[in-house]
Amino acid sequence: MDRRPVSDGWVGLDVGGTKVLADLVDDHGQVLRSVRLSSRDGVEDAAGLEDVLSRALELVCDGARPRGVGVAAAGFVDAAGERVVFAPHLPWRDDAVRERLSTRWGLDVVLENDATCATWAEVEHGALAGVAQGVLVAVGTGIGGGVVVHGEVVRGAGGMAGEFGHTRVVPQGRPCPCGLRGCWEQYASGRALVARAGRAGERGGGVAEAARAGDREAVAAFEEVGAWLGVGVANLVAVLDPEVVVVGGGVAEAGDLLLTPARRSLAEHLVGAGHRVTPPLVPAVHGEHAGTVGAVALARRAAAAR
Ligand SMILES: [Zn+2]
């Protein structure tokens, strides 16, 4: 029998291509403790990655036993929440991850796509709380997101809904690693921002800092990327007619540098503009902890349903 004290907290693990973020989270979505480990150094296969997850879990729990674990993975998760089907930046390949981790840790585990988790974080404790119809666009290295209908995040038939980044905005446009051309994230992501600012290899935060200091190239990069963001958001609004569009992800931390040109562009490109309410484009509440907080919200819901 496990004699460790039972903690009041839950653990959220955000599993990205370069880092694992482990957060101890309470019932109200507050992060109590946080651990970050590299998932690149020495991680060559699924077993190596799962060793990193186990270490992160142990460190963040600090001897206590969590009530459950939510795993937010940067990849496609099947509709049953059992398998990581495809994850270009992770070593999991059509792999029954949830059950293996649950057995290894002796804990209840839920598994979900990271952007879907981030959307749940906003629904449960953020900018989408109380919203019946909404959208989250997560602008990071690429673009992910989630759709909220009747207060629930839509998963899609195969669990793959919300991959907005790979909708086409330019016919025969820039090539995308997904194999298509002209994908939205080639124009409106963090990668597009640093490339446009002539700062490839840097992070979006560096471009934001330069823009605030008056660097013209950096300001122009935000204008251009924000305008493309508005184009894609106009497409989403045409399809979904949401009450609000929430913009999250690392690039959204630039705030109005990104959102002001995006709002202008949304108003220009939205069908029926002038005859409808243009939904507000607002920043997400949860920054880099959105994935873990949302994964914990799902772990809590799963526990309540058992
Ligand atoms: Zn693509």
CSV table of C-alpha atoms and ligand atoms in Angstrom, one decimal:
chain,number,residue,atom,x,y,z
A,1,MET,CA,0.0,0.0,0.0
A,2,ASP,CA,1.2,3.5,-0.8
A,3,ARG,CA,1.9,5.3,2.4
A,4,ARG,CA,2.7,8.7,1.0
A,5,PRO,CA,0.4,11.4,2.1
A,6,VAL,CA,-2.4,12.2,-0.4
A,7,SER,CA,-1.9,15.7,-1.7
A,8,ASP,CA,-4.8,18.2,-2.3
A,9,GLY,CA,-3.3,18.8,-5.7
A,10,TRP,CA,-3.4,17.4,-9.1
A,11,VAL,CA,-0.4,17.2,-11.5
A,12,GLY,CA,-0.5,18.6,-15.1
A,13,LEU,CA,2.3,17.6,-17.4
A,14,ASP,CA,2.8,19.6,-20.6
A,15,VAL,CA,4.8,17.5,-23.0
A,16,GLY,CA,6.4,19.6,-25.8
A,17,GLY,CA,9.1,19.0,-28.3
A,18,THR,CA,11.8,20.7,-26.2
A,19,LYS,CA,10.5,20.8,-22.7
A,20,VAL,CA,8.3,19.1,-20.1
A,21,LEU,CA,6.5,21.3,-17.7
A,22,ALA,CA,5.1,19.7,-14.6
A,23,ASP,CA,2.7,21.7,-12.4
A,24,LEU,CA,1.0,20.9,-9.1
A,25,VAL,CA,-2.4,22.5,-9.5
A,26,ASP,CA,-5.3,23.0,-7.0
A,27,ASP,CA,-9.0,22.6,-7.6
A,28,HIS,CA,-9.3,26.2,-8.7
A,29,GLY,CA,-6.7,26.0,-11.4
A,30,GLN,CA,-4.0,27.7,-9.3
A,31,VAL,CA,-0.4,26.5,-9.9
A,32,LEU,CA,1.1,25.7,-6.5
A,33,ARG,CA,4.5,24.4,-7.7
A,34,SER,CA,6.2,24.1,-11.1
A,35,VAL,CA,9.1,22.1,-12.5
A,36,ARG,CA,10.6,22.3,-16.0
A,37,LEU,CA,12.8,19.7,-17.5
A,38,SER,CA,14.4,19.5,-21.0
A,39,SER,CA,12.8,16.8,-23.2
A,40,ARG,CA,15.6,17.0,-25.8
A,41,ASP,CA,18.8,16.1,-24.0
A,42,GLY,CA,19.3,12.4,-24.1
A,43,VAL,CA,15.7,11.6,-25.1
A,44,GLU,CA,15.8,9.3,-28.1
A,45,ASP,CA,12.7,7.2,-27.7
A,46,ALA,CA,9.4,6.8,-25.9
A,47,ALA,CA,11.0,5.2,-22.9
A,48,GLY,CA,13.5,8.1,-22.6
A,49,LEU,CA,10.7,10.6,-22.7
A,50,GLU,CA,8.6,8.7,-20.2
A,51,ASP,CA,11.6,8.7,-17.8
A,52,VAL,CA,11.7,12.5,-18.0
A,53,LEU,CA,8.0,12.6,-17.3
A,54,SER,CA,8.4,10.4,-14.3
A,55,ARG,CA,11.2,12.5,-12.9
A,56,ALA,CA,9.2,15.7,-13.4
A,57,LEU,CA,6.2,14.1,-11.6
A,58,GLU,CA,8.4,13.0,-8.7
A,59,LEU,CA,10.0,16.5,-8.4
A,60,VAL,CA,6.7,18.4,-8.5
A,61,CYS,CA,5.0,16.1,-6.0
A,62,ASP,CA,7.9,16.3,-3.5
A,63,GLY,CA,6.9,13.1,-1.7
A,64,ALA,CA,3.1,13.6,-1.8
A,65,ARG,CA,0.7,11.5,-3.8
A,66,PRO,CA,-1.4,13.6,-6.3
A,67,ARG,CA,-5.1,12.9,-6.8
A,68,GLY,CA,-4.6,12.4,-10.5
A,69,VAL,CA,-2.5,13.4,-13.5
A,70,GLY,CA,-3.4,15.2,-16.7
A,71,VAL,CA,-1.0,14.9,-19.6
A,72,ALA,CA,-1.1,17.6,-22.3
A,73,ALA,CA,0.8,16.3,-25.4
A,74,ALA,CA,2.0,18.2,-28.4
A,75,GLY,CA,0.4,15.8,-30.8
A,76,PHE,CA,-2.8,14.2,-32.1
A,77,VAL,CA,-4.5,12.2,-29.4
A,78,ASP,CA,-7.2,9.7,-30.4
A,79,ALA,CA,-10.9,10.3,-29.6
A,80,ALA,CA,-10.8,7.8,-26.7
A,81,GLY,CA,-7.9,9.8,-25.1
A,82,GLU,CA,-5.8,6.6,-25.0
A,83,ARG,CA,-3.2,6.9,-27.8
A,84,VAL,CA,-0.9,9.5,-29.1
A,85,VAL,CA,-1.6,8.9,-32.8
A,86,PHE,CA,0.9,11.2,-34.4
A,87,ALA,CA,3.3,13.8,-32.9
A,88,PRO,CA,6.0,15.2,-35.2
A,89,HIS,CA,8.0,16.6,-32.3
A,90,LEU,CA,7.7,13.7,-29.8
A,91,PRO,CA,8.9,10.0,-30.0
A,92,TRP,CA,5.4,8.6,-29.5
A,93,ARG,CA,4.1,6.9,-32.7
A,94,ASP,CA,0.6,5.5,-32.5
A,95,ASP,CA,1.3,4.6,-28.9
A,96,ALA,CA,-1.1,3.6,-26.1
A,97,VAL,CA,0.5,6.2,-23.8
A,98,ARG,CA,-2.3,6.8,-21.2
A,99,GLU,CA,-2.6,3.2,-19.9
A,100,ARG,CA,1.2,2.7,-19.8
A,101,LEU,CA,1.8,5.9,-17.7
A,102,SER,CA,-1.2,5.1,-15.4
A,103,THR,CA,0.2,1.6,-14.7
A,104,ARG,CA,3.8,2.9,-14.2
A,105,TRP,CA,2.7,5.6,-11.7
A,106,GLY,CA,-0.2,3.8,-10.1
A,107,LEU,CA,-2.3,6.9,-10.7
A,108,ASP,CA,-5.4,7.9,-12.7
A,109,VAL,CA,-4.1,9.6,-15.9
A,110,VAL,CA,-6.0,11.5,-18.6
A,111,LEU,CA,-4.3,12.3,-22.0
A,112,GLU,CA,-5.3,15.1,-24.3
A,113,ASN,CA,-3.9,17.3,-27.1
A,114,ASP,CA,-2.1,20.3,-25.6
A,115,ALA,CA,-4.1,23.0,-27.4
A,116,THR,CA,-7.4,21.2,-26.5
A,117,CYS,CA,-6.1,21.3,-22.9
A,118,ALA,CA,-5.3,25.0,-23.2
A,119,THR,CA,-8.9,25.6,-24.4
A,120,TRP,CA,-10.2,23.8,-21.4
A,121,ALA,CA,-8.1,25.9,-19.1
A,122,GLU,CA,-9.8,29.0,-20.5
A,123,VAL,CA,-13.3,27.4,-20.3
A,124,GLU,CA,-12.8,26.3,-16.6
A,125,HIS,CA,-10.9,29.2,-15.2
A,126,GLY,CA,-10.3,31.9,-17.9
A,127,ALA,CA,-11.4,34.0,-20.8
A,128,LEU,CA,-13.9,31.4,-22.1
A,129,ALA,CA,-15.6,30.9,-18.7
A,130,GLY,CA,-19.4,31.0,-19.1
A,131,VAL,CA,-19.0,31.3,-22.9
A,132,ALA,CA,-21.3,29.1,-24.9
A,133,GLN,CA,-19.7,29.5,-28.3
A,134,GLY,CA,-16.0,30.5,-28.4
A,135,VAL,CA,-12.7,29.9,-30.1
A,136,LEU,CA,-9.1,29.8,-28.7
A,137,VAL,CA,-6.3,30.4,-31.2
A,138,ALA,CA,-3.0,29.4,-29.7
A,139,VAL,CA,-0.2,31.3,-31.4
A,140,GLY,CA,3.2,29.6,-30.6
A,141,THR,CA,5.9,28.2,-32.8
A,142,GLY,CA,2.9,27.1,-34.9
A,143,ILE,CA,-0.9,27.6,-34.5
A,144,GLY,CA,-3.2,25.3,-32.6
A,145,GLY,CA,-6.5,25.9,-30.9
A,146,GLY,CA,-9.8,24.7,-29.8
A,147,VAL,CA,-13.5,25.3,-30.6
A,148,VAL,CA,-16.1,25.6,-27.8
A,149,VAL,CA,-19.7,24.7,-28.6
A,150,HIS,CA,-22.3,24.8,-25.8
A,151,GLY,CA,-19.6,25.3,-23.3
A,152,GLU,CA,-17.7,22.1,-24.3
A,153,VAL,CA,-14.4,21.8,-26.2
A,154,VAL,CA,-15.2,20.0,-29.5
A,155,ARG,CA,-12.9,17.0,-30.1
A,156,GLY,CA,-13.9,16.0,-33.6
A,157,ALA,CA,-14.7,12.5,-34.8
A,158,GLY,CA,-11.1,11.3,-34.5
A,159,GLY,CA,-9.9,13.7,-31.7
A,160,MET,CA,-8.2,16.0,-34.2
A,161,ALA,CA,-10.5,19.1,-34.3
A,162,GLY,CA,-8.9,22.6,-33.9
A,163,GLU,CA,-5.8,22.2,-36.0
A,164,PHE,CA,-6.3,25.7,-37.4
A,165,GLY,CA,-2.7,26.2,-38.3
A,166,HIS,CA,-2.9,24.0,-41.3
A,167,THR,CA,-5.9,25.6,-43.0
A,168,ARG,CA,-4.7,27.2,-46.2
A,169,VAL,CA,-4.6,31.0,-46.5
A,170,VAL,CA,-2.4,31.3,-49.6
A,171,PRO,CA,-2.9,29.0,-52.6
A,172,GLN,CA,0.6,27.6,-53.6
A,173,GLY,CA,2.0,29.6,-50.7
A,174,ARG,CA,5.0,28.9,-48.4
A,175,PRO,CA,5.7,25.2,-47.9
A,176,CYS,CA,4.8,23.8,-44.5
A,177,PRO,CA,6.5,20.8,-42.8
A,178,CYS,CA,3.0,19.1,-42.8
A,179,GLY,CA,3.5,18.6,-46.5
A,180,LEU,CA,0.9,21.2,-47.6
A,181,ARG,CA,1.5,24.7,-48.9
A,182,GLY,CA,0.2,28.1,-47.8
A,183,CYS,CA,-0.8,27.0,-44.3
A,184,TRP,CA,-1.9,29.7,-41.9
A,185,GLU,CA,0.9,29.0,-39.4
A,186,GLN,CA,3.5,29.8,-42.1
A,187,TYR,CA,2.2,33.4,-42.0
A,188,ALA,CA,0.8,34.1,-38.5
A,189,SER,CA,3.0,32.1,-36.0
A,190,GLY,CA,6.0,32.7,-33.8
A,191,ARG,CA,8.2,31.2,-36.5
A,192,ALA,CA,6.7,33.5,-39.1
A,193,LEU,CA,7.3,36.5,-36.8
A,194,VAL,CA,11.0,35.9,-36.1
A,195,ALA,CA,11.6,35.1,-39.8
A,196,ARG,CA,9.9,38.4,-40.9
A,197,ALA,CA,11.8,40.4,-38.2
A,198,GLY,CA,15.1,38.9,-39.5
A,199,ARG,CA,15.6,37.2,-36.2
A,200,ALA,CA,15.3,33.5,-37.2
A,201,GLY,CA,16.4,31.2,-34.3
A,202,GLU,CA,15.3,33.7,-31.7
A,203,ARG,CA,12.1,33.6,-29.6
A,204,GLY,CA,9.1,35.8,-30.2
A,205,GLY,CA,9.7,37.6,-26.9
A,206,GLY,CA,12.9,39.1,-28.4
A,207,VAL,CA,10.9,40.6,-31.3
A,208,ALA,CA,8.4,42.0,-28.9
A,209,GLU,CA,11.1,43.6,-26.8
A,210,ALA,CA,12.7,45.1,-30.0
A,211,ALA,CA,9.3,46.4,-31.2
A,212,ARG,CA,8.7,48.1,-27.8
A,213,ALA,CA,12.1,49.7,-28.1
A,214,GLY,CA,11.1,51.1,-31.5
A,215,ASP,CA,12.8,48.7,-33.9
A,216,ARG,CA,11.1,49.3,-37.2
A,217,GLU,CA,11.6,45.8,-38.6
A,218,ALA,CA,10.2,44.3,-35.4
A,219,VAL,CA,7.1,46.6,-35.5
A,220,ALA,CA,6.6,45.8,-39.1
A,221,ALA,CA,6.8,42.0,-38.4
A,222,PHE,CA,4.0,42.3,-35.7
A,223,GLU,CA,1.9,44.4,-38.2
A,224,GLU,CA,2.3,41.7,-40.9
A,225,VAL,CA,1.9,38.7,-38.6
A,226,GLY,CA,-1.1,40.3,-36.8
A,227,ALA,CA,-2.7,41.1,-40.2
A,228,TRP,CA,-2.4,37.4,-41.2
A,229,LEU,CA,-3.7,36.4,-37.8
A,230,GLY,CA,-6.8,38.5,-38.5
A,231,VAL,CA,-7.3,36.8,-41.9
A,232,GLY,CA,-7.4,33.4,-40.4
A,233,VAL,CA,-9.6,34.5,-37.5
A,234,ALA,CA,-12.1,36.0,-40.0
A,235,ASN,CA,-12.3,32.5,-41.6
A,236,LEU,CA,-12.9,30.9,-38.2
A,237,VAL,CA,-15.6,33.5,-37.3
A,238,ALA,CA,-17.3,32.9,-40.7
A,239,VAL,CA,-17.6,29.2,-39.9
A,240,LEU,CA,-18.3,29.3,-36.2
A,241,ASP,CA,-19.9,32.7,-35.4
A,242,PRO,CA,-18.4,32.7,-31.8
A,243,GLU,CA,-19.1,35.2,-29.0
A,244,VAL,CA,-15.4,35.7,-28.4
A,245,VAL,CA,-12.1,34.7,-29.9
A,246,VAL,CA,-9.3,34.2,-27.3
A,247,VAL,CA,-5.7,34.4,-28.5
A,248,GLY,CA,-3.2,32.5,-26.4
A,249,GLY,CA,0.2,30.9,-26.9
A,250,GLY,CA,3.6,32.5,-26.4
A,251,VAL,CA,3.3,35.1,-29.1
A,252,ALA,CA,0.1,36.4,-27.6
A,253,GLU,CA,2.1,37.6,-24.6
A,254,ALA,CA,3.1,40.5,-26.9
A,255,GLY,CA,-0.5,41.8,-26.3
A,256,ASP,CA,-1.6,44.7,-28.4
A,257,LEU,CA,1.5,44.6,-30.6
A,258,LEU,CA,-0.1,41.5,-32.1
A,259,LEU,CA,-3.8,42.0,-31.3
A,260,THR,CA,-4.3,45.6,-32.6
A,261,PRO,CA,-3.3,44.7,-36.3
A,262,ALA,CA,-5.2,41.4,-35.9
A,263,ARG,CA,-8.4,43.2,-34.8
A,264,ARG,CA,-8.1,45.7,-37.8
A,265,SER,CA,-7.6,42.8,-40.2
A,266,LEU,CA,-10.4,40.8,-38.7
A,267,ALA,CA,-12.8,43.7,-39.2
A,268,GLU,CA,-11.6,44.0,-42.9
A,269,HIS,CA,-11.9,40.4,-43.8
A,270,LEU,CA,-15.0,39.3,-41.9
A,271,VAL,CA,-18.0,38.4,-44.1
A,272,GLY,CA,-21.0,40.7,-43.3
A,273,ALA,CA,-18.9,43.2,-41.4
A,274,GLY,CA,-21.0,46.2,-40.6
A,275,HIS,CA,-24.1,44.0,-40.4
A,276,ARG,CA,-23.0,41.8,-37.5
A,277,VAL,CA,-21.2,42.0,-34.2
A,278,THR,CA,-17.5,41.4,-34.8
A,279,PRO,CA,-16.5,39.1,-31.9
A,280,PRO,CA,-13.9,40.6,-29.5
A,281,LEU,CA,-10.3,39.4,-29.9
A,282,VAL,CA,-9.0,39.0,-26.4
A,283,PRO,CA,-5.9,37.7,-24.8
A,284,ALA,CA,-5.9,34.3,-23.0
A,285,VAL,CA,-5.7,34.4,-19.1
A,286,HIS,CA,-3.4,31.4,-18.9
A,287,GLY,CA,0.1,31.8,-20.3
A,288,GLU,CA,2.6,29.0,-20.4
A,289,HIS,CA,0.6,27.0,-17.8
A,290,ALA,CA,-2.5,26.7,-20.0
A,291,GLY,CA,-1.7,23.1,-21.0
A,292,THR,CA,-1.1,21.8,-17.5
A,293,VAL,CA,-4.1,23.7,-15.9
A,294,GLY,CA,-6.4,22.4,-18.7
A,295,ALA,CA,-5.1,18.8,-18.4
A,296,VAL,CA,-5.8,19.0,-14.6
A,297,ALA,CA,-9.3,20.3,-15.3
A,298,LEU,CA,-9.9,17.2,-17.5
A,299,ALA,CA,-8.4,14.9,-14.8
A,300,ARG,CA,-10.8,16.5,-12.3
A,301,ARG,CA,-13.8,16.0,-14.6
A,302,ALA,CA,-12.8,12.4,-15.2
A,303,ALA,CA,-12.5,11.8,-11.5
A,304,ALA,CA,-15.9,13.4,-10.9
A,305,ALA,CA,-17.5,11.1,-13.5
A,306,ARG,CA,-16.1,7.9,-12.0
B,1,ZN,ZN,0.8,22.9,-42.7
